[in-house]
Short mmCIF file of C-alpha atoms and ligand atoms in Angstrom, two decimals:
data_model
loop_
_atom_site.label_atom_id
_atom_site.label_comp_id
_atom_site.label_asym_id
_atom_site.label_seq_id
_atom_site.Cartn_x
_atom_site.Cartn_y
_atom_site.Cartn_z
CA MET Q 456 -129.93 4.87 -160.65
CA GLN Q 457 -128.97 2.98 -157.52
CA SER Q 458 -127.74 0.02 -159.51
CA LEU Q 459 -125.48 2.38 -161.43
CA LEU Q 460 -124.01 3.96 -158.25
CA GLN Q 461 -123.53 0.74 -156.33
CA PRO Q 462 -120.37 -0.52 -158.03
CA ALA Q 463 -118.71 2.92 -157.74
CA THR Q 464 -119.34 3.05 -153.98
CA GLU Q 465 -118.14 -0.51 -153.63
CA SER Q 466 -115.00 0.16 -155.57
CA ARG Q 467 -114.29 3.30 -153.48
CA ALA Q 468 -114.78 1.27 -150.32
CA SER Q 469 -112.57 -1.51 -151.55
CA SER Q 470 -109.79 0.85 -152.57
CA ALA Q 471 -110.05 2.56 -149.15
CA LEU Q 472 -109.78 -0.88 -147.58
CA LYS Q 473 -106.82 -1.69 -149.78
CA ALA Q 474 -105.09 1.55 -148.78
CA LEU Q 475 -105.78 0.77 -145.15
CA ARG Q 476 -104.35 -2.74 -145.50
CA LEU Q 477 -101.31 -1.34 -147.26
CA SER Q 478 -100.77 1.22 -144.53
CA GLU Q 479 -101.23 -1.45 -141.83
CA SER Q 480 -98.77 -3.76 -143.55
CA ARG Q 481 -96.21 -0.94 -143.88
CA TYR Q 482 -96.63 -0.06 -140.21
CA ARG Q 483 -96.29 -3.75 -139.22
CA ARG Q 484 -93.13 -4.13 -141.24
CA LEU Q 485 -91.61 -1.02 -139.67
CA PHE Q 486 -92.68 -2.11 -136.20
CA GLU Q 487 -91.41 -5.64 -136.62
CA THR Q 488 -88.10 -4.91 -138.25
CA ALA Q 489 -87.19 -1.82 -136.18
CA GLN Q 490 -83.69 -2.05 -134.64
CA ASP Q 491 -84.98 -0.38 -131.47
CA GLY Q 492 -87.32 -1.82 -128.89
CA ILE Q 493 -90.85 -0.40 -129.24
CA LEU Q 494 -93.57 -0.63 -126.62
CA LEU Q 495 -97.08 0.74 -127.09
CA LEU Q 496 -99.00 1.61 -123.93
CA ASN Q 497 -102.58 2.65 -123.38
CA ALA Q 498 -102.16 6.03 -121.70
CA ASP Q 499 -105.30 5.65 -119.59
CA THR Q 500 -104.99 2.05 -118.38
CA ALA Q 501 -101.18 1.70 -118.45
CA GLN Q 502 -101.72 -1.61 -120.25
CA ILE Q 503 -99.28 -2.78 -122.87
CA GLU Q 504 -100.99 -2.86 -126.26
CA ASP Q 505 -98.12 -4.10 -128.36
CA VAL Q 506 -94.41 -4.85 -128.23
CA ASN Q 507 -92.03 -5.46 -131.12
CA PRO Q 508 -89.74 -8.48 -131.60
CA TYR Q 509 -86.62 -6.40 -130.98
CA LEU Q 510 -87.74 -5.55 -127.43
CA ILE Q 511 -88.79 -9.14 -126.82
CA ASP Q 512 -85.26 -10.22 -127.77
CA MET Q 513 -83.67 -7.46 -125.73
CA LEU Q 514 -85.54 -8.15 -122.49
CA GLY Q 515 -86.16 -11.87 -122.91
CA TYR Q 516 -89.90 -11.78 -122.03
CA SER Q 517 -92.39 -13.40 -124.42
CA HIS Q 518 -95.03 -11.47 -126.33
CA ALA Q 519 -97.70 -12.97 -124.03
CA GLU Q 520 -95.81 -11.82 -120.93
CA PHE Q 521 -96.09 -8.23 -122.12
CA LEU Q 522 -99.51 -8.08 -123.70
CA GLY Q 523 -102.34 -6.67 -121.58
CA LYS Q 524 -100.04 -6.22 -118.56
CA LYS Q 525 -99.61 -2.92 -116.84
CA LEU Q 526 -96.12 -1.49 -117.32
CA TRP Q 527 -95.01 -2.19 -113.75
CA GLU Q 528 -96.34 -5.77 -113.89
CA VAL Q 529 -93.58 -6.71 -116.34
CA GLY Q 530 -90.47 -7.82 -114.45
CA ALA Q 531 -88.05 -5.58 -116.34
CA PHE Q 532 -89.94 -2.44 -115.34
CA ALA Q 533 -91.14 -3.68 -111.94
CA ASP Q 534 -87.53 -3.45 -110.76
CA ILE Q 535 -87.55 0.28 -111.24
CA ALA Q 536 -88.67 1.47 -107.84
CA GLU Q 537 -90.63 4.36 -109.22
CA SER Q 538 -92.14 2.65 -112.25
CA LYS Q 539 -95.62 3.89 -111.32
CA GLY Q 540 -94.21 7.35 -110.88
CA MET Q 541 -92.45 6.90 -114.18
CA PHE Q 542 -95.74 5.96 -115.86
CA ALA Q 543 -97.38 9.07 -114.35
CA GLU Q 544 -94.63 11.13 -115.92
CA LEU Q 545 -95.14 9.46 -119.30
CA GLN Q 546 -98.86 10.14 -118.96
CA ALA Q 547 -98.42 13.77 -117.94
CA LYS Q 548 -95.82 14.79 -120.48
CA GLY Q 549 -96.09 14.43 -124.23
CA TYR Q 550 -92.37 13.65 -124.48
CA VAL Q 551 -90.08 12.02 -121.94
CA ARG Q 552 -86.44 10.98 -122.34
CA TYR Q 553 -84.35 9.03 -119.87
CA GLU Q 554 -80.76 8.95 -120.98
CA TYR Q 555 -79.66 6.02 -118.86
CA LEU Q 556 -82.37 3.73 -117.53
CA PRO Q 557 -81.21 0.48 -115.92
CA LEU Q 558 -83.44 -2.50 -116.83
CA LYS Q 559 -83.18 -6.12 -115.80
CA THR Q 560 -83.67 -8.80 -118.46
CA ARG Q 561 -85.63 -11.95 -117.74
CA ALA Q 562 -82.28 -13.79 -117.35
CA GLY Q 563 -81.27 -11.30 -114.64
CA ALA Q 564 -78.71 -9.31 -116.62
CA LEU Q 565 -78.65 -5.58 -116.00
CA ILE Q 566 -78.73 -3.48 -119.15
CA GLU Q 567 -78.72 0.28 -119.66
CA VAL Q 568 -81.23 1.72 -122.08
CA GLU Q 569 -82.05 5.05 -123.57
CA PHE Q 570 -85.81 5.46 -123.17
CA VAL Q 571 -87.85 7.92 -125.19
CA SER Q 572 -91.65 8.18 -125.03
CA ASN Q 573 -94.10 10.11 -127.17
CA THR Q 574 -97.83 10.35 -126.58
CA TYR Q 575 -100.29 10.56 -129.45
CA ASP Q 576 -103.98 10.18 -130.10
CA CYS Q 577 -105.05 7.13 -132.14
CA GLU Q 578 -108.76 7.13 -133.05
CA GLY Q 579 -109.69 8.59 -129.65
CA ILE Q 580 -107.32 6.32 -127.72
CA LYS Q 581 -104.29 7.95 -126.14
CA VAL Q 582 -101.22 5.86 -126.89
CA ILE Q 583 -97.77 6.19 -125.37
CA GLN Q 584 -95.08 4.96 -127.71
CA CYS Q 585 -91.85 4.04 -125.92
CA ASN Q 586 -88.66 3.60 -127.93
CA ILE Q 587 -86.04 1.67 -126.01
CA ARG Q 588 -82.42 1.40 -127.14
CA ASP Q 589 -79.83 -0.80 -125.48
CA ILE Q 590 -76.81 1.41 -124.83
CA THR Q 591 -74.94 -0.91 -122.44
CA VAL Q 592 -72.01 -1.32 -124.84
CA ARG Q 593 -71.90 2.40 -125.64
CA LYS Q 594 -71.96 3.31 -121.97
CA ARG Q 595 -69.21 0.83 -121.15
CA ALA Q 596 -67.10 2.23 -123.98
CA GLU Q 597 -67.73 5.77 -122.69
CA GLN Q 598 -66.74 4.71 -119.19
CA GLU Q 599 -63.59 3.02 -120.46
CA LEU Q 600 -62.71 6.10 -122.46
CA THR Q 601 -63.21 8.35 -119.43
CA GLU Q 602 -61.09 6.02 -117.29
CA SER Q 603 -58.39 5.78 -119.90
CA LYS Q 604 -58.32 9.58 -120.24
CA ALA Q 605 -57.99 9.92 -116.47
CA HIS Q 606 -55.11 7.40 -116.48
CA LEU Q 607 -53.37 9.23 -119.29
CA HIS Q 608 -53.83 12.49 -117.42
CA GLN Q 609 -52.27 10.98 -114.28
CA LEU Q 610 -49.44 9.55 -116.35
CA THR Q 611 -48.80 12.94 -117.97
CA ILE Q 612 -48.66 14.59 -114.58
CA PHE Q 613 -46.29 11.92 -113.32
CA LEU Q 614 -44.02 12.23 -116.38
CA GLN Q 615 -44.01 16.03 -116.24
CA ARG Q 616 -43.06 15.94 -112.59
CA ALA Q 617 -40.37 13.33 -113.19
CA ARG Q 618 -39.04 15.43 -116.06
CA GLU Q 619 -38.95 18.57 -113.91
CA ASP Q 620 -37.19 16.66 -111.12
CA ASP Q 621 -34.66 15.23 -113.59
CA ARG Q 622 -34.01 18.66 -115.05
CA ALA Q 623 -33.51 20.14 -111.59
CA HIS Q 624 -31.17 17.27 -110.75
CA PHE Q 625 -29.09 17.74 -113.93
CA ALA Q 626 -29.00 21.50 -113.40
CA ARG Q 627 -27.65 20.98 -109.89
CA GLU Q 628 -25.07 18.42 -111.03
CA LEU Q 629 -23.96 20.67 -113.85
CA HIS Q 630 -23.72 23.65 -111.55
CA ASP Q 631 -21.96 21.81 -108.73
CA GLU Q 632 -19.57 19.66 -110.75
CA LEU Q 633 -18.84 21.43 -113.99
CA GLY Q 634 -19.47 24.95 -112.67
CA GLN Q 635 -17.19 24.55 -109.69
CA ASN Q 636 -14.47 22.86 -111.74
CA LEU Q 637 -14.59 25.70 -114.22
CA THR Q 638 -14.29 28.27 -111.43
CA ALA Q 639 -11.27 26.40 -110.02
CA LEU Q 640 -9.77 26.20 -113.50
CA ARG Q 641 -10.19 29.93 -113.98
CA ILE Q 642 -8.54 30.74 -110.64
CA ASP Q 643 -5.63 28.38 -111.39
CA PHE Q 644 -5.28 29.72 -114.88
CA ASN Q 645 -5.25 33.36 -113.70
CA GLY Q 646 -2.59 32.44 -111.09
CA LEU Q 647 -0.51 30.69 -113.74
CA ALA Q 648 -0.85 33.63 -116.16
CA ASP Q 649 0.30 36.01 -113.40
CA CYS Q 650 3.33 33.81 -112.65
CA LEU Q 651 4.27 33.66 -116.29
CA ALA Q 652 4.00 37.47 -116.65
CA THR Q 653 5.20 37.04 -120.21
CA THR Q 654 5.83 39.84 -122.69
CA ASP Q 655 5.79 37.47 -125.64
CA PRO Q 656 2.78 38.65 -127.73
CA ALA Q 657 2.18 35.14 -129.18
CA ILE Q 658 1.91 33.60 -125.69
CA SER Q 659 -0.13 36.57 -124.39
CA SER Q 660 -2.68 36.20 -127.16
CA ARG Q 661 -2.98 32.42 -126.54
CA LEU Q 662 -3.46 33.09 -122.82
CA ALA Q 663 -6.15 35.66 -123.65
CA ALA Q 664 -7.86 33.16 -125.95
CA ILE Q 665 -7.84 30.48 -123.20
CA ASP Q 666 -9.22 33.05 -120.72
CA GLN Q 667 -11.96 33.94 -123.21
CA MET Q 668 -12.78 30.25 -123.75
CA ILE Q 669 -13.09 29.64 -119.99
CA ASN Q 670 -15.43 32.63 -119.64
CA THR Q 671 -17.59 31.50 -122.57
CA THR Q 672 -17.82 27.98 -121.12
CA VAL Q 673 -18.82 29.38 -117.69
CA ASP Q 674 -21.55 31.48 -119.35
CA ALA Q 675 -22.75 28.56 -121.47
CA THR Q 676 -22.91 26.29 -118.43
CA ARG Q 677 -24.89 28.90 -116.50
CA GLN Q 678 -27.29 29.27 -119.42
CA ILE Q 679 -27.80 25.52 -119.78
CA CYS Q 680 -28.43 25.29 -116.02
CA ASP Q 681 -30.99 28.06 -116.27
CA GLU Q 682 -32.74 26.43 -119.23
CA LEU Q 683 -32.89 23.14 -117.38
CA ARG Q 684 -34.23 24.64 -114.17
CA PRO Q 685 -34.05 28.35 -113.49
CA GLY Q 686 -32.30 28.49 -110.15
CA MET Q 687 -34.06 31.77 -109.46
CA LEU Q 688 -37.40 29.99 -109.44
CA ASP Q 689 -36.31 28.02 -106.39
CA ASP Q 690 -34.04 30.63 -104.82
CA PHE Q 691 -35.97 33.88 -105.29
CA GLY Q 692 -39.44 32.83 -106.38
CA PHE Q 693 -41.56 33.10 -109.48
CA GLU Q 694 -41.79 36.91 -109.72
CA VAL Q 695 -38.01 37.44 -109.75
CA ALA Q 696 -37.41 34.49 -112.09
CA ILE Q 697 -39.98 35.63 -114.66
CA THR Q 698 -38.72 39.22 -114.55
CA SER Q 699 -35.19 38.05 -115.17
CA TYR Q 700 -36.36 35.73 -117.96
CA ALA Q 701 -38.25 38.52 -119.77
CA ARG Q 702 -35.25 40.84 -119.45
CA ASN Q 703 -32.88 38.19 -120.85
CA PHE Q 704 -35.31 37.51 -123.67
CA THR Q 705 -35.22 41.16 -124.75
CA HIS Q 706 -31.45 41.21 -124.42
CA GLN Q 707 -30.89 37.96 -126.30
CA PHE Q 708 -33.36 38.37 -129.17
CA GLY Q 709 -33.65 42.15 -129.43
CA VAL Q 710 -37.46 42.00 -129.09
CA PRO Q 711 -38.77 44.31 -126.33
CA CYS Q 712 -40.91 42.30 -123.93
CA ASP Q 713 -43.25 44.14 -121.52
CA LEU Q 714 -43.90 42.25 -118.34
CA LEU Q 715 -47.03 43.24 -116.43
CA LEU Q 716 -47.40 41.71 -113.00
CA ASP Q 717 -50.27 43.05 -110.90
CA SER Q 718 -48.92 41.53 -107.69
CA GLU Q 719 -45.53 41.38 -106.05
CA ASP Q 720 -46.24 37.96 -104.64
CA TYR Q 721 -48.79 35.60 -106.18
CA GLY Q 722 -48.08 33.01 -103.51
CA LEU Q 723 -47.61 30.26 -106.09
CA ASP Q 724 -46.55 26.79 -105.04
CA ARG Q 725 -43.87 24.83 -106.91
CA LEU Q 726 -46.35 23.12 -109.25
CA LEU Q 727 -48.04 26.34 -110.37
CA SER Q 728 -44.91 28.46 -110.57
CA THR Q 729 -43.13 25.82 -112.66
CA ALA Q 730 -46.12 25.37 -114.97
CA ILE Q 731 -46.61 29.11 -115.54
CA PHE Q 732 -42.90 29.66 -116.00
CA ARG Q 733 -42.67 26.85 -118.57
CA ILE Q 734 -45.72 28.14 -120.48
CA VAL Q 735 -44.16 31.62 -120.69
CA GLN Q 736 -40.82 30.08 -121.66
CA GLU Q 737 -42.36 28.04 -124.52
CA SER Q 738 -44.45 31.00 -125.75
CA LEU Q 739 -41.51 33.43 -125.73
CA THR Q 740 -39.28 30.87 -127.45
CA ASN Q 741 -41.95 30.53 -130.15
CA ILE Q 742 -42.07 34.30 -130.51
CA ALA Q 743 -38.28 34.41 -130.91
CA ARG Q 744 -38.25 31.50 -133.36
CA HIS Q 745 -41.35 32.01 -135.46
CA ALA Q 746 -43.14 35.34 -134.96
CA HIS Q 747 -40.75 37.97 -136.42
CA ALA Q 748 -42.38 40.29 -133.90
CA SER Q 749 -41.30 43.80 -133.00
CA HIS Q 750 -42.96 43.59 -129.57
CA ALA Q 751 -43.93 40.93 -127.04
CA MET Q 752 -45.99 41.14 -123.89
CA VAL Q 753 -46.45 38.89 -120.87
CA ALA Q 754 -49.06 39.70 -118.22
CA LEU Q 755 -50.19 37.87 -115.11
CA GLN Q 756 -53.35 39.10 -113.43
CA ASP Q 757 -54.78 37.99 -110.12
CA ARG Q 758 -58.56 37.60 -110.62
CA GLY Q 759 -59.42 36.33 -107.14
CA ASP Q 760 -60.16 32.63 -107.71
CA GLU Q 761 -58.01 32.39 -110.79
CA LEU Q 762 -54.96 33.80 -112.47
CA LEU Q 763 -55.04 35.10 -116.00
CA LEU Q 764 -51.85 34.70 -117.98
CA THR Q 765 -51.54 36.50 -121.30
CA ILE Q 766 -48.70 36.23 -123.78
CA ALA Q 767 -49.01 38.30 -126.93
CA ASP Q 768 -46.92 39.41 -129.87
CA ASP Q 769 -47.41 41.59 -132.92
CA GLY Q 770 -45.68 39.20 -135.28
CA CYS Q 771 -46.72 37.22 -138.36
CA GLY Q 772 -49.38 35.15 -136.58
CA MET Q 773 -50.41 31.67 -137.67
CA SER Q 774 -53.29 29.91 -139.35
CA ALA Q 775 -56.17 28.25 -137.50
CA ASP Q 776 -54.94 24.72 -138.26
CA LEU Q 777 -51.72 25.49 -136.35
CA THR Q 778 -53.53 26.94 -133.33
CA GLU Q 779 -55.75 23.85 -133.18
CA ASP Q 780 -53.27 21.24 -134.37
CA ARG Q 781 -52.37 19.06 -131.46
CA LYS Q 782 -49.43 17.38 -133.17
CA THR Q 783 -46.74 20.02 -132.75
CA TYR Q 784 -44.96 19.27 -129.53
CA GLY Q 785 -44.40 22.78 -128.20
CA MET Q 786 -48.09 23.63 -128.31
CA LEU Q 787 -49.09 20.14 -127.23
CA GLY Q 788 -46.80 20.37 -124.20
CA MET Q 789 -48.25 23.76 -123.36
CA ARG Q 790 -51.82 22.44 -123.57
CA GLU Q 791 -50.89 19.49 -121.39
CA ARG Q 792 -49.35 21.72 -118.75
CA VAL Q 793 -52.49 23.84 -118.74
CA ASP Q 794 -54.59 20.69 -118.45
CA MET Q 795 -52.43 19.43 -115.64
CA ILE Q 796 -53.16 22.48 -113.51
CA GLY Q 797 -56.87 22.40 -114.39
CA GLY Q 798 -56.71 25.55 -116.52
CA ARG Q 799 -58.03 26.61 -119.92
CA ILE Q 800 -56.08 27.94 -122.85
CA ALA Q 801 -57.29 30.04 -125.78
CA ILE Q 802 -55.01 30.82 -128.71
CA ASP Q 803 -56.13 33.66 -130.91
CA SER Q 804 -54.02 34.13 -134.00
CA ALA Q 805 -54.32 34.74 -137.72
CA PRO Q 806 -51.75 35.39 -140.43
CA GLY Q 807 -50.61 39.01 -140.17
CA ARG Q 808 -52.45 39.65 -136.89
CA GLY Q 809 -49.97 38.48 -134.30
CA THR Q 810 -50.68 35.90 -131.63
CA HIS Q 811 -52.58 36.24 -128.37
CA ILE Q 812 -52.49 33.39 -125.88
CA GLU Q 813 -54.71 33.48 -122.81
CA VAL Q 814 -54.48 30.95 -120.03
CA SER Q 815 -56.81 30.94 -117.05
CA ILE Q 816 -55.50 29.04 -114.10
CA PRO Q 817 -57.52 28.16 -111.00
CA LYS Q 818 -55.54 29.04 -107.88
CA SER Q 819 -56.64 25.98 -105.98
CA VAL Q 820 -55.08 23.16 -107.94
CA GLN Q 821 -55.99 19.77 -106.51
CA PRO Q 822 -52.95 18.21 -104.87
CA ILE Q 823 -51.71 15.40 -107.08
CA PRO Q 824 -51.01 12.05 -105.49
N1 LIG H 664 -46.04 33.30 -131.69
C1 LIG H 664 -46.07 32.67 -132.88
N2 LIG H 664 -46.11 33.36 -134.04
C2 LIG H 664 -46.15 32.73 -135.23
N3 LIG H 664 -46.17 31.39 -135.39
C3 LIG H 664 -46.13 30.64 -134.28
C4 LIG H 664 -46.07 31.22 -132.97
N4 LIG H 664 -46.08 30.22 -132.07
C5 LIG H 664 -46.13 29.08 -132.76
N5 LIG H 664 -46.15 29.31 -134.10
C6 LIG H 664 -46.27 28.32 -135.18
O1 LIG H 664 -46.77 27.13 -134.64
C7 LIG H 664 -45.90 26.04 -134.91
C8 LIG H 664 -45.94 25.05 -133.76
O2 LIG H 664 -45.29 25.57 -132.61
P1 LIG H 664 -44.70 24.55 -131.57
O3 LIG H 664 -45.76 23.54 -131.24
O4 LIG H 664 -44.14 25.32 -130.42
O5 LIG H 664 -43.58 23.77 -132.36
P2 LIG H 664 -42.11 24.27 -132.77
O6 LIG H 664 -41.82 25.55 -132.02
O7 LIG H 664 -41.25 23.16 -132.33
O8 LIG H 664 -42.17 24.45 -134.26
C9 LIG H 664 -44.57 26.68 -135.16
O9 LIG H 664 -43.75 25.87 -135.99
C10 LIG H 664 -44.94 27.99 -135.83
O10 LIG H 664 -45.18 27.78 -137.19
MG1 LIG H 665 -42.10 25.81 -129.94
#
């Protein structure tokens, strides 16, 4: 009987051994070819049980320099002031993740790693598996991106300011030079027309046409000046300027525009008043050009720490790709202005549902150098 059973038991044992060897060889291959550093620690003694070639390459210590050492006895980790505290944390928690851990290689270079540890039970021995990924390059790229964004932001602010200054300068020149010349021309012309006091209908109609032309040119000049830099913004303040702009909008485009201001004086400085005015100007121009709306609304509400600006219309609306598309310059400029004053913008629109733009603006904008 026994002689019959023996080979079966042996073959079961040998196939179990084979499976074990296969599993061990698979594990080894994974461990040795992993593109992350892996460190296995005994959770009770803090001794390093194994370390993979990738980590050896990353930190520059030999296999022997790791093996059997306590975590904080290896130079790379000894530099972390709280490495013993860190080990206690690994021991106490089943899962630990440090996003940016600075480690020093054997050659003295400082690298940043992402460190993730998991604790598991292996045949009664508690093992802490630490996965270590070098993210120095990624972090540098992130830093460079953040810096470059900050530079671009500063540049945008500078360009916007320069543009506003230029526009104000041109508006003044236009008003002072052309405007005054036109006024003088009109006075002279009226004087000349009076002197002529002609009854010839042909001459009278030409004089009337010239008079009309002078008036149209005066109006056009005033309008261009206002587009460039609304004089009212500087002379009478934001509230008067925006009221006048909304009234002119209704008059010019035949679209009633309700203006709701919950304060008579928002106390806005030049930066904020210009930014809010320009955002309203761009939004209303878009309504006139694209919305086919029968009604528009502009509201500014004082919410204590911030201002809430709403511009809405009941027109044709637009699709999501337009509200999110950053390549159309009107919207892009609007977003940049909002960004420049540290605000947030939300555009809610859909075909057939009109457009609702909400901008929240912190009152305390950091002074820009
Ligand atoms: N209030 C609105 N109603 C409907 N469509 C709008 C509105 N505002 C903007 N749009 C759409 O979004 C597009 C992008 O606007 P914008 O960036 O200001 O560029 P532009 O006015 O020069 O076309 C417009 O061409 C138009 O199709
Ligand atoms: Mg536009």
